Coordinates of C-alpha atoms and ligand atoms in Angstrom, one line a residue:
M1 CA 14.6 10.0 29.5
T2 CA 12.3 7.8 31.4
A3 CA 10.6 5.0 29.4
P4 CA 6.9 5.6 28.7
T5 CA 4.7 3.4 30.8
P6 CA 2.2 1.0 29.3
Q7 CA -1.4 2.1 29.4
R8 CA -4.7 0.3 29.0
M9 CA -6.2 1.2 25.6
T10 CA -7.8 -0.4 22.5
P11 CA -5.6 -1.4 19.5
S12 CA -7.4 1.4 17.5
E13 CA -6.4 3.8 20.2
A14 CA -2.8 2.5 20.1
L15 CA -2.7 3.0 16.3
V16 CA -4.1 6.5 16.5
E17 CA -1.8 7.5 19.4
T18 CA 1.1 6.2 17.3
L19 CA 0.0 8.4 14.4
A20 CA -0.2 11.4 16.7
A21 CA 3.2 10.6 18.2
N22 CA 4.6 10.7 14.7
G23 CA 3.1 14.1 14.1
V24 CA 0.5 12.9 11.6
T25 CA -2.2 15.6 11.0
E26 CA -3.6 14.4 7.6
I27 CA -4.5 11.0 6.2
F28 CA -5.7 10.3 2.7
G29 CA -8.1 7.5 1.7
I30 CA -11.6 6.3 1.0
V31 CA -13.8 5.3 3.9
G32 CA -14.1 1.6 4.7
S33 CA -15.6 -0.6 7.4
A34 CA -12.3 -2.3 7.9
Y35 CA -10.8 0.6 9.9
M36 CA -13.8 2.5 11.0
D37 CA -13.1 2.0 14.6
A38 CA -9.8 3.9 14.2
L39 CA -11.3 6.5 11.8
D40 CA -13.9 7.4 14.3
I41 CA -11.3 8.9 16.6
F42 CA -9.1 10.6 14.0
P43 CA -10.7 14.0 14.7
A44 CA -10.1 13.6 18.5
A45 CA -6.4 13.0 17.7
G46 CA -6.3 16.1 15.5
I47 CA -6.1 14.2 12.3
R48 CA -7.9 15.5 9.2
Y49 CA -9.1 12.7 7.0
I50 CA -9.0 13.7 3.3
S51 CA -11.5 11.7 1.4
V52 CA -10.4 11.1 -2.2
A53 CA -12.0 9.9 -5.4
H54 CA -9.7 6.8 -6.0
E55 CA -7.2 5.2 -3.6
Q56 CA -4.4 5.7 -6.2
G57 CA -5.1 9.4 -5.7
A58 CA -4.8 9.0 -1.9
A59 CA -1.4 7.3 -2.1
H60 CA -0.1 9.9 -4.7
M61 CA -1.4 12.7 -2.4
A62 CA 0.5 11.1 0.5
D63 CA 3.6 11.0 -1.7
G64 CA 3.2 14.7 -2.7
Y65 CA 2.6 15.6 0.9
A66 CA 5.7 13.8 2.0
R67 CA 7.9 15.3 -0.8
A68 CA 6.7 18.8 -0.1
S69 CA 7.0 18.6 3.7
G70 CA 9.7 16.1 4.5
R71 CA 7.2 14.5 6.9
H72 CA 5.4 11.2 6.5
G73 CA 2.5 11.0 4.0
V74 CA -0.1 8.6 5.2
C75 CA -2.8 6.8 3.3
I76 CA -5.4 4.1 4.3
G77 CA -8.0 2.1 2.5
Q78 CA -10.5 -0.8 2.6
N79 CA -9.1 -4.3 2.7
G80 CA -8.8 -5.9 -0.7
P81 CA -9.8 -3.5 -3.5
G82 CA -9.0 -0.4 -1.6
I83 CA -5.6 -1.7 -1.0
T84 CA -4.9 -3.0 -4.5
N85 CA -5.8 0.4 -5.8
F86 CA -2.7 1.8 -4.0
V87 CA -0.2 -0.3 -6.0
T88 CA 0.7 2.1 -8.8
A89 CA 1.1 5.1 -6.5
I90 CA 3.2 3.2 -4.0
A91 CA 5.5 2.0 -6.7
A92 CA 5.9 5.6 -7.8
A93 CA 6.5 6.7 -4.2
Y94 CA 9.2 4.0 -3.9
W95 CA 11.2 5.4 -6.8
A96 CA 10.6 8.9 -5.5
H97 CA 12.2 7.9 -2.1
S98 CA 9.1 9.2 -0.4
P99 CA 8.4 8.4 3.2
V100 CA 4.8 7.2 2.7
V101 CA 3.2 5.0 5.4
M102 CA 0.4 3.0 3.8
I103 CA -2.0 1.5 6.3
T104 CA -3.6 -1.7 4.9
P105 CA -6.3 -3.2 6.9
E106 CA -6.7 -6.9 5.8
S107 CA -9.3 -9.6 6.0
G108 CA -10.0 -10.8 9.5
S109 CA -7.5 -13.2 11.0
M110 CA -10.2 -15.8 11.6
T111 CA -11.4 -15.9 8.0
M112 CA -8.2 -15.3 6.0
G113 CA -7.7 -18.0 3.5
L114 CA -11.3 -19.0 3.3
G115 CA -12.0 -16.8 0.3
G116 CA -14.4 -14.4 2.1
F117 CA -15.2 -10.9 1.1
Q118 CA -12.5 -8.5 -0.1
E119 CA -9.8 -10.9 0.6
T120 CA -6.3 -11.0 -1.0
E121 CA -2.9 -11.5 0.5
Q122 CA -1.7 -7.9 0.8
L123 CA 1.9 -8.4 1.7
P124 CA 3.2 -10.1 -1.4
I125 CA 1.7 -7.4 -3.7
F126 CA 3.8 -4.7 -2.1
S127 CA 6.9 -6.7 -1.2
K128 CA 9.0 -5.2 -4.0
I129 CA 7.8 -1.6 -3.7
T130 CA 8.0 -1.0 0.0
K131 CA 11.1 -0.6 2.2
F132 CA 9.5 -2.3 5.1
Q133 CA 6.3 -4.3 5.7
G134 CA 5.0 -4.4 9.2
H135 CA 2.3 -7.0 9.9
V136 CA 0.3 -6.8 13.1
N137 CA 0.3 -10.5 14.0
N138 CA -1.3 -9.8 17.4
P139 CA -3.3 -6.8 18.4
K140 CA -1.1 -6.2 21.5
R141 CA 1.7 -5.3 19.1
M142 CA -0.2 -2.6 17.2
A143 CA 1.7 0.4 18.6
E144 CA 5.1 -1.3 18.3
I145 CA 4.7 -2.4 14.7
A146 CA 2.9 0.9 13.7
G147 CA 5.8 2.8 15.2
R148 CA 8.3 0.8 13.3
C149 CA 6.6 1.5 10.0
F150 CA 7.0 5.2 10.7
D151 CA 10.6 4.8 11.8
R152 CA 11.6 2.7 8.8
A153 CA 10.0 5.0 6.2
M154 CA 12.4 7.7 7.4
L155 CA 15.4 5.5 7.9
E156 CA 15.1 3.8 4.5
M157 CA 13.6 6.8 2.7
G158 CA 10.6 5.1 1.1
P159 CA 7.1 3.7 1.5
T160 CA 6.3 1.3 4.3
Q161 CA 3.2 -0.9 4.8
L162 CA 1.4 -1.4 8.0
N163 CA -0.8 -4.5 7.5
I164 CA -3.6 -5.0 10.1
P165 CA -6.1 -7.9 10.2
R166 CA -9.3 -6.0 10.5
D167 CA -10.4 -7.8 13.7
F168 CA -7.2 -6.6 15.4
F169 CA -8.5 -3.0 15.7
Y170 CA -10.8 -4.2 18.5
G171 CA -9.9 -5.3 22.1
D172 CA -8.4 -4.2 25.3
I173 CA -4.6 -4.1 25.5
Q174 CA -1.7 -2.7 27.5
A175 CA 0.3 -0.5 25.0
T176 CA 3.3 1.8 25.1
I177 CA 3.5 4.6 22.7
N178 CA 7.2 5.0 22.1
A179 CA 8.8 8.2 20.8
P180 CA 9.8 8.0 17.2
I181 CA 13.3 6.8 16.4
R182 CA 15.1 9.1 14.0
I183 CA 18.6 8.0 13.2
G184 CA 21.1 10.5 11.9
R185 CA 23.3 9.1 9.1
G186 CA 26.4 11.2 9.5
P187 CA 28.9 12.0 6.8
G188 CA 30.2 8.5 6.1
D189 CA 33.5 6.8 6.4
S190 CA 36.3 9.3 7.2
A191 CA 39.0 7.5 5.2
A192 CA 36.7 7.7 2.1
L193 CA 36.0 11.3 2.8
D194 CA 39.8 12.0 3.0
E195 CA 40.2 10.2 -0.3
A196 CA 37.4 12.3 -1.9
A197 CA 38.9 15.5 -0.5
D198 CA 42.2 14.5 -2.1
L199 CA 40.6 13.9 -5.5
L200 CA 38.7 17.2 -5.3
A201 CA 41.8 19.2 -4.2
A202 CA 43.7 17.8 -7.2
A203 CA 40.9 18.3 -9.6
K204 CA 41.3 20.8 -12.4
F205 CA 37.7 20.7 -13.5
P206 CA 35.5 19.4 -10.7
V207 CA 31.8 19.3 -11.4
I208 CA 29.1 18.6 -8.8
L209 CA 26.0 16.6 -9.6
A210 CA 23.4 17.5 -7.0
G211 CA 20.7 14.9 -6.5
G212 CA 17.6 14.3 -4.5
G213 CA 19.7 13.5 -1.4
V214 CA 20.6 17.2 -1.2
I215 CA 16.9 18.0 -0.9
M216 CA 16.0 15.2 1.5
S217 CA 19.0 16.0 3.8
E218 CA 18.1 19.7 3.7
G219 CA 21.6 20.3 2.5
T220 CA 21.1 23.0 -0.1
K221 CA 23.2 25.6 1.8
E222 CA 26.1 23.2 2.2
A223 CA 26.0 22.2 -1.4
V224 CA 26.2 25.8 -2.3
Q225 CA 29.1 26.4 0.0
L226 CA 31.0 23.4 -1.4
A227 CA 30.3 24.5 -5.0
E228 CA 31.6 28.0 -4.1
L229 CA 34.7 26.7 -2.5
L230 CA 35.6 24.7 -5.6
R231 CA 33.9 27.3 -7.9
A232 CA 32.5 24.1 -9.5
P233 CA 29.6 24.1 -11.9
V234 CA 26.6 22.2 -10.5
A235 CA 24.2 20.1 -12.5
N236 CA 20.9 18.9 -11.1
S237 CA 20.3 15.2 -11.4
Y238 CA 17.4 14.2 -13.6
L239 CA 14.1 15.6 -12.4
H240 CA 15.6 17.2 -9.3
N241 CA 15.8 20.7 -10.7
D242 CA 15.3 22.0 -7.1
S243 CA 18.5 20.4 -5.8
F244 CA 20.5 23.6 -6.3
P245 CA 19.3 27.2 -6.6
A246 CA 18.8 28.1 -10.3
S247 CA 19.7 31.7 -9.7
H248 CA 23.2 30.8 -8.5
P249 CA 25.9 31.6 -11.1
L250 CA 27.3 28.0 -10.7
W251 CA 24.0 26.3 -11.5
C252 CA 23.9 24.9 -14.9
G253 CA 20.7 22.9 -15.1
P254 CA 19.5 19.3 -15.2
L255 CA 21.1 16.3 -16.8
G256 CA 19.0 13.7 -18.5
Y257 CA 16.0 13.6 -20.8
Q258 CA 15.3 17.1 -22.2
G259 CA 17.9 18.5 -19.8
S260 CA 20.3 21.4 -20.1
K261 CA 23.0 21.3 -22.8
A262 CA 25.1 23.6 -20.6
A263 CA 25.1 21.0 -17.8
M264 CA 25.9 18.2 -20.3
K265 CA 28.8 20.1 -22.0
L266 CA 30.3 21.1 -18.7
I267 CA 30.1 17.7 -17.0
A268 CA 31.7 16.2 -20.2
Q269 CA 34.8 18.2 -19.3
A270 CA 35.0 17.1 -15.7
D271 CA 38.1 15.3 -14.4
V272 CA 36.3 14.7 -11.1
V273 CA 32.6 14.5 -10.6
L274 CA 31.1 14.8 -7.1
A275 CA 27.8 13.0 -7.3
L276 CA 26.2 14.3 -4.1
G277 CA 23.1 12.5 -3.0
T278 CA 22.2 10.7 -6.2
R279 CA 21.9 7.1 -7.2
L280 CA 23.0 8.0 -10.7
G281 CA 19.9 6.3 -12.1
P282 CA 20.4 4.8 -15.6
F283 CA 17.6 6.7 -17.3
G284 CA 18.8 10.1 -15.9
T285 CA 22.3 9.9 -17.4
L286 CA 21.5 8.7 -20.9
P287 CA 22.9 10.7 -23.9
Q288 CA 20.6 13.6 -24.9
H289 CA 20.5 16.1 -27.7
G290 CA 23.0 13.9 -29.5
L291 CA 25.5 14.4 -26.6
D292 CA 27.1 11.4 -24.9
Y293 CA 28.2 13.6 -22.1
W294 CA 29.0 11.2 -19.2
P295 CA 32.8 11.8 -18.6
A296 CA 34.1 8.2 -19.1
N297 CA 37.6 9.0 -17.8
A298 CA 36.7 11.2 -14.8
K299 CA 37.0 10.1 -11.3
I300 CA 33.6 9.7 -9.8
I301 CA 32.9 10.3 -6.1
Q302 CA 29.5 9.1 -5.2
I303 CA 27.8 10.0 -1.9
D304 CA 24.4 8.5 -1.1
A305 CA 22.4 7.6 2.0
D306 CA 21.6 4.2 0.5
P307 CA 24.8 2.1 0.3
K308 CA 23.3 -0.3 -2.2
V309 CA 23.3 2.3 -5.0
L310 CA 27.0 3.2 -4.7
G311 CA 28.7 2.1 -7.8
L312 CA 25.6 0.3 -9.0
V313 CA 25.1 2.1 -12.3
K314 CA 28.3 4.0 -13.0
S315 CA 31.8 3.0 -12.0
I316 CA 33.1 5.1 -9.2
S317 CA 36.4 5.9 -7.7
V318 CA 35.2 6.6 -4.2
G319 CA 31.8 5.6 -2.7
I320 CA 30.6 7.2 0.5
H321 CA 27.7 6.0 2.5
G322 CA 26.5 9.1 4.1
D323 CA 24.0 11.9 4.4
A324 CA 24.5 14.5 1.6
K325 CA 24.4 17.5 3.9
A326 CA 26.7 15.9 6.5
A327 CA 29.1 14.7 3.8
A328 CA 29.2 18.2 2.2
I329 CA 30.1 19.7 5.6
A330 CA 32.8 17.1 6.1
L331 CA 34.3 17.8 2.6
I332 CA 34.2 21.6 3.2
E333 CA 36.0 21.1 6.5
R334 CA 38.7 19.0 4.7
L335 CA 39.1 21.4 1.8
K336 CA 38.7 24.9 3.2
D337 CA 42.3 25.6 4.1
R338 CA 43.9 23.5 1.5
P339 CA 45.4 24.6 -1.8
L340 CA 43.1 23.6 -4.6
A341 CA 44.4 22.8 -8.1
C342 CA 41.2 24.3 -9.5
T343 CA 42.0 27.8 -8.1
A344 CA 44.6 28.3 -10.9
N345 CA 42.0 28.1 -13.7
Q346 CA 39.0 29.5 -11.9
A347 CA 38.6 32.5 -14.1
E348 CA 38.8 30.3 -17.2
R349 CA 36.2 27.9 -15.8
A350 CA 33.9 30.7 -14.7
A351 CA 34.0 32.0 -18.3
K352 CA 33.2 28.6 -19.6
I353 CA 30.2 28.2 -17.3
E354 CA 28.9 31.5 -18.2
A355 CA 29.4 30.9 -21.9
E356 CA 27.7 27.5 -21.9
K357 CA 24.7 28.8 -19.9
H358 CA 24.3 31.7 -22.2
A359 CA 24.5 29.5 -25.3
W360 CA 21.9 27.1 -24.0
E361 CA 19.6 29.9 -22.9
S362 CA 19.8 31.6 -26.3
E363 CA 19.2 28.2 -28.0
L364 CA 16.1 27.6 -25.9
T365 CA 14.8 31.1 -26.6
A366 CA 15.2 30.5 -30.4
W367 CA 13.8 27.0 -30.1
T368 CA 10.2 28.1 -30.3
H369 CA 9.0 25.0 -32.0
E370 CA 10.1 21.5 -33.1
R371 CA 11.8 21.2 -36.5
D372 CA 11.5 17.6 -37.6
P373 CA 9.3 17.0 -40.7
F374 CA 6.3 15.6 -38.7
S375 CA 6.2 18.5 -36.3
L376 CA 6.5 21.1 -39.1
E377 CA 3.7 19.4 -41.0
V378 CA 1.3 19.2 -38.1
A379 CA 2.1 22.6 -36.8
S380 CA 1.6 24.3 -40.2
N381 CA -2.0 22.9 -40.2
S382 CA -2.8 24.2 -36.8
N383 CA -3.9 27.5 -35.2
H384 CA -2.8 26.3 -31.8
M385 CA 0.2 27.3 -29.8
H386 CA 3.7 25.8 -29.9
P387 CA 4.2 23.8 -26.7
R388 CA 7.7 25.2 -26.1
Q389 CA 6.4 28.8 -26.3
V390 CA 3.7 27.9 -23.7
L391 CA 6.3 26.4 -21.5
R392 CA 8.4 29.6 -21.7
E393 CA 5.4 31.7 -20.9
L394 CA 4.6 29.6 -17.9
E395 CA 8.2 29.9 -16.8
K396 CA 8.0 33.7 -17.0
A397 CA 4.8 33.9 -15.0
M398 CA 5.8 31.3 -12.4
P399 CA 5.0 32.7 -9.0
A400 CA 7.6 32.8 -6.2
H401 CA 7.9 29.7 -4.1
A402 CA 6.0 27.6 -6.6
M403 CA 5.8 23.9 -6.3
V404 CA 5.4 22.2 -9.7
S405 CA 4.6 18.6 -10.3
T406 CA 5.0 17.1 -13.8
D407 CA 3.5 14.1 -15.4
I408 CA 4.8 11.7 -18.0
G409 CA 4.4 12.8 -21.6
N410 CA 6.1 14.6 -24.3
I411 CA 5.3 18.1 -23.3
C412 CA 5.8 17.5 -19.6
S413 CA 9.2 16.1 -20.4
I414 CA 10.2 19.1 -22.4
S415 CA 9.1 21.2 -19.5
N416 CA 12.3 20.0 -17.8
S417 CA 14.2 22.6 -19.8
Y418 CA 12.0 25.4 -18.5
L419 CA 11.6 24.6 -14.8
R420 CA 14.0 26.4 -12.5
F421 CA 13.7 26.7 -8.8
D422 CA 15.5 28.5 -6.0
E423 CA 14.4 26.5 -3.1
P424 CA 14.2 22.7 -2.4
R425 CA 11.0 20.7 -2.3
S426 CA 9.7 22.6 -5.3
M427 CA 9.7 20.0 -8.1
F428 CA 7.7 16.8 -7.9
A429 CA 8.1 15.0 -11.2
A430 CA 6.9 11.4 -11.7
M431 CA 10.3 9.9 -11.1
A432 CA 11.7 6.7 -12.4
F433 CA 8.4 4.8 -12.2
G434 CA 7.1 7.1 -14.9
N435 CA 3.4 6.6 -14.5
C436 CA 1.0 8.8 -16.4
G437 CA -1.5 10.3 -13.9
Y438 CA 1.1 11.2 -11.3
A439 CA 1.2 15.0 -11.3
F440 CA -2.3 16.2 -10.3
P441 CA -2.9 14.2 -7.1
V442 CA 0.7 14.8 -6.1
A443 CA 0.2 18.5 -6.4
C444 CA -2.9 18.2 -4.2
G445 CA -0.9 16.4 -1.5
A446 CA 1.9 19.0 -1.8
K447 CA -0.7 21.8 -1.4
I448 CA -2.2 20.2 1.7
A449 CA 1.3 20.0 3.2
R450 CA 2.3 23.5 2.2
P451 CA -0.9 25.6 1.8
D452 CA 1.3 28.7 1.9
R453 CA 2.9 27.8 -1.5
P454 CA 1.4 27.8 -5.0
A455 CA 0.9 24.3 -6.3
I456 CA 0.9 23.7 -10.0
A457 CA 0.6 20.5 -12.0
Y458 CA 1.7 20.1 -15.6
V459 CA -0.3 17.3 -17.2
G460 CA -0.8 16.0 -20.8
D461 CA -4.4 15.5 -22.0
G462 CA -3.9 11.8 -22.0
A463 CA -2.5 11.6 -18.5
W464 CA -5.3 13.9 -17.4
G465 CA -7.9 11.4 -18.4
I466 CA -6.3 9.0 -15.9
S467 CA -6.3 11.5 -13.0
F468 CA -9.0 14.1 -13.4
N469 CA -11.3 12.3 -11.0
E470 CA -9.5 14.0 -8.1
L471 CA -11.1 17.3 -9.1
L472 CA -13.9 15.9 -7.0
T473 CA -11.5 15.9 -4.0
C474 CA -10.4 19.4 -4.7
A475 CA -14.0 20.7 -4.8
R476 CA -15.1 18.7 -1.8
E477 CA -12.1 19.4 0.4
K478 CA -11.4 22.9 -0.9
I479 CA -7.9 22.2 -2.1
G480 CA -6.7 25.0 -4.4
V481 CA -4.2 23.9 -7.0
T482 CA -3.6 24.9 -10.6
V483 CA -3.6 22.2 -13.3
V484 CA -2.1 23.1 -16.7
V485 CA -3.5 20.5 -19.2
F486 CA -1.6 20.5 -22.4
N487 CA -4.3 19.6 -25.0
N488 CA -2.6 18.3 -28.1
A489 CA -5.4 15.7 -28.7
Q490 CA -3.0 12.8 -28.6
W491 CA -1.0 10.5 -26.4
G492 CA 1.9 12.4 -27.8
A493 CA 4.9 10.7 -26.3
E494 CA 3.8 7.3 -27.7
K495 CA 2.8 8.8 -31.0
K496 CA 6.3 10.0 -31.4
N497 CA 7.4 6.4 -31.5
H498 CA 5.0 5.7 -34.3
V499 CA 6.5 8.7 -36.2
D500 CA 10.1 7.7 -35.6
F501 CA 10.0 3.9 -35.6
Y502 CA 6.7 2.7 -37.1
S503 CA 6.4 4.7 -40.4
R504 CA 3.5 6.8 -38.9
R505 CA 1.2 3.8 -38.5
F506 CA -0.8 5.6 -35.9
Q507 CA -2.8 3.4 -33.6
A508 CA -4.6 4.3 -30.4
V509 CA -2.8 7.6 -30.0
D510 CA -5.4 10.1 -31.0
L511 CA -7.6 11.6 -28.3
D512 CA -11.0 13.0 -28.7
S513 CA -11.8 14.7 -25.4
P514 CA -14.5 16.9 -24.1
S515 CA -13.7 20.5 -23.1
W516 CA -11.5 19.9 -20.1
A517 CA -12.2 23.5 -18.9
G518 CA -15.9 22.6 -19.1
V519 CA -15.4 19.3 -17.2
A520 CA -13.6 21.2 -14.5
K521 CA -16.5 23.6 -14.1
A522 CA -18.9 20.6 -14.0
F523 CA -16.9 19.3 -11.0
G524 CA -17.2 22.6 -9.2
C525 CA -13.7 23.9 -10.1
E526 CA -12.6 26.7 -12.3
G527 CA -11.8 26.0 -15.9
V528 CA -10.4 28.2 -18.6
T529 CA -9.3 27.4 -22.2
V530 CA -6.3 29.3 -23.4
D531 CA -5.5 29.6 -27.1
R532 CA -3.3 32.7 -27.2
L533 CA 0.2 33.0 -25.8
S534 CA -0.5 36.3 -24.3
D535 CA -3.2 34.7 -22.1
V536 CA -1.0 32.0 -20.7
G537 CA 0.8 34.1 -18.0
P538 CA -2.4 35.9 -16.8
A539 CA -4.3 32.6 -16.6
L540 CA -1.6 31.2 -14.4
T541 CA -1.5 34.2 -12.2
A542 CA -5.3 34.3 -11.8
S543 CA -5.4 30.6 -10.9
V544 CA -2.7 31.0 -8.3
A545 CA -4.8 33.8 -6.7
A546 CA -7.8 31.5 -6.7
Q547 CA -5.7 28.9 -4.8
A548 CA -5.9 31.1 -1.7
E549 CA -9.7 30.6 -1.7
G550 CA -9.3 26.9 -2.0
K551 CA -10.3 26.9 -5.7
T552 CA -8.7 24.6 -8.2
T553 CA -8.3 25.8 -11.8
V554 CA -7.8 23.8 -14.9
I555 CA -6.0 25.8 -17.5
E556 CA -6.5 23.9 -20.7
V557 CA -3.9 25.1 -23.1
M558 CA -4.5 24.3 -26.8
V559 CA -1.2 23.2 -28.4
T560 CA -0.1 21.8 -31.8
Q561 CA 0.6 18.2 -32.2
E562 CA 4.3 18.7 -32.7
L563 CA 6.5 16.4 -30.7
G564 CA 10.0 16.6 -29.2
D565 CA 12.5 13.9 -28.9
P566 CA 11.2 10.4 -28.0
F567 CA 11.6 9.1 -24.4
R568 CA 13.0 5.7 -25.2
R569 CA 15.3 6.2 -28.1
D570 CA 17.5 3.9 -26.0
A571 CA 15.1 1.0 -25.9
L572 CA 13.2 1.0 -29.3
K573 CA 14.3 -0.7 -32.5
K574 CA 13.0 -0.3 -36.1
P575 CA 10.6 -3.2 -36.8
H576 CA 12.0 -6.4 -38.3
R577 CA 9.3 -8.8 -39.6
L578 CA 9.8 -12.4 -40.6
L579 CA 6.3 -13.8 -41.4
E580 CA 4.9 -13.0 -44.8
K581 CA 1.6 -11.5 -43.5
Y582 CA 3.5 -8.9 -41.5
K583 CA 6.2 -8.0 -44.1
T584 CA 4.7 -4.6 -44.9
Y585 CA 4.8 -3.6 -41.3
V586 CA 8.3 -2.1 -41.4
Ligands
LIG601 C1 0.0 4.6 -16.4 C2 0.7 4.7 -17.7 N1 0.2 4.2 -18.8 C3 0.8 4.3 -20.0 C4 2.0 4.9 -20.1 C5 2.8 5.0 -21.4 N2 2.9 6.4 -21.8 C6 4.0 7.1 -21.6 S1 3.9 8.7 -22.2 C7 2.3 8.4 -22.7 C8 1.6 9.5 -23.5 C9 1.2 10.7 -22.6 O1 0.3 11.5 -23.3 P1 -0.2 12.9 -22.8 O2 -0.5 12.8 -21.3 O3 -1.3 13.3 -23.6 O4 1.1 13.8 -23.0 P2 1.8 14.2 -24.4 O5 2.8 13.1 -24.6 O6 0.7 14.3 -25.4 O7 2.4 15.5 -24.1 C10 1.9 7.1 -22.4 C11 0.6 6.6 -22.8 C12 2.6 5.4 -18.9 N3 3.8 6.0 -18.8 N4 1.9 5.3 -17.7
LIG602 MG1 -1.3 14.7 -25.1

């Protein structure tokens, strides 16, 4: 390949040409003078600028866009406040391993440090929540540094920052627009793969834990082949319910908070666990349903594209720094003609998988409402629906190829038991950063990336209050998504802590909201209030049909105040007071 030749252009042109060279067709943000010179030529470069209501929404949309498409999501904002508004969403994208490129125009190079207008140092703010920070220290380096931000977002699987002093958009430079650098990771060290294959060949009860790496490497087919070769049950890692097809007989559901008892009971019996493309995050492997399921004596093979997570949280026997798909292929290659110890008991294991799945499914079906004293009390005084029943109805009516984003809250967390997917890039939960207000803008971004697929956000009424401003964006930009708002008139997940740990001293947890369906209509979207189970499925179906016309619908489901298990049982303690005046607060 011949090297591209330098060309005379402006730095704004160099930036926009780099965006085009990286296949960027959409950018999210709020207009600002800082980058207007580049914005002006976005249309000529085939870039649609999606104007949002709040920059947090823009960065979340870029995250959803990236997670749905596997391509970069890009956001841009005004120096100072526009950029600080990105913080929460970039932290969320960081923990979602999302290749978001955040373009941050900064105060002009000649006034920086003087305390002028909209000035703040923009690199330190993001230093711990980006994988790479490119600072354009000279306008002649615009294309080089911009290109590196795009390359690194893919290489390191996370957000990067392109920081540009605002005066550096102007000028007359010689620039080269380089082709993107995409580095394949390969399967990892071959001796480690041999060792892993030996462990798997000798295993009597191998279990695969399929993580986000399977999705990001597009390795679903290979994960299925490997599971079939070993006839091993497959659990999804926490909030990656789309890492293995749910209709497959070997699928047994997600681990972690509100996960599948079948997955937990099966992995508890493992003598070898193949953790494929997962960092084994600490929150996602906590005991649940009273089950301390992590198999303490099993050999753990961990494969991940980020070497720093290998053995970080759980002790491992073999660590492989590789791409989940390529590593799966390498293991299949090593195992396919070998005698496998687990062949001898395959019928017995298949029966166990089937029995555990059946038992969990029956338990879920019978688990129509929560049974703790608080939940029974509040539900008996209510005419509203039980959240679990609503979740089951939504599951039944879920359209094919749906993409579902979920927020942080009690009901959204319980939805983990009811969300099953057959294809990757279908579930976009607020991952380890856990911010309320994540799901709706992420669903908008996902829809823009994949207009052919239904996009549905599950949001609690409290989290909805943080994020509903993006209804403006949906109406203005004709983005059609469905939002299911679970109206239980409370910040339920936190109220649960008051119930379990603070003797029901409720404080700041009750919500008095307007009609969210009415609010949606006032924003120019559709809104419907659902108070009967039989209306849940039809409302979802109608809203998905409306998506095709670029219409967003808020389905406000009225649910009781009952509450499932608390989030942070692991981190809360019963109060202990020492000062006299606080003695009754126990
Ligand atoms: C931005 C942010 N603020 C606060 C919290 C703490 N928090 C976690 S869950 C929760 C309650 C969520 O309430 P809601 O969205 O109504 O859902 P519900 O629990 O009622 O189902 C809160 C406030 C958070 N995770 N993120
Ligand atoms: Mg709520």
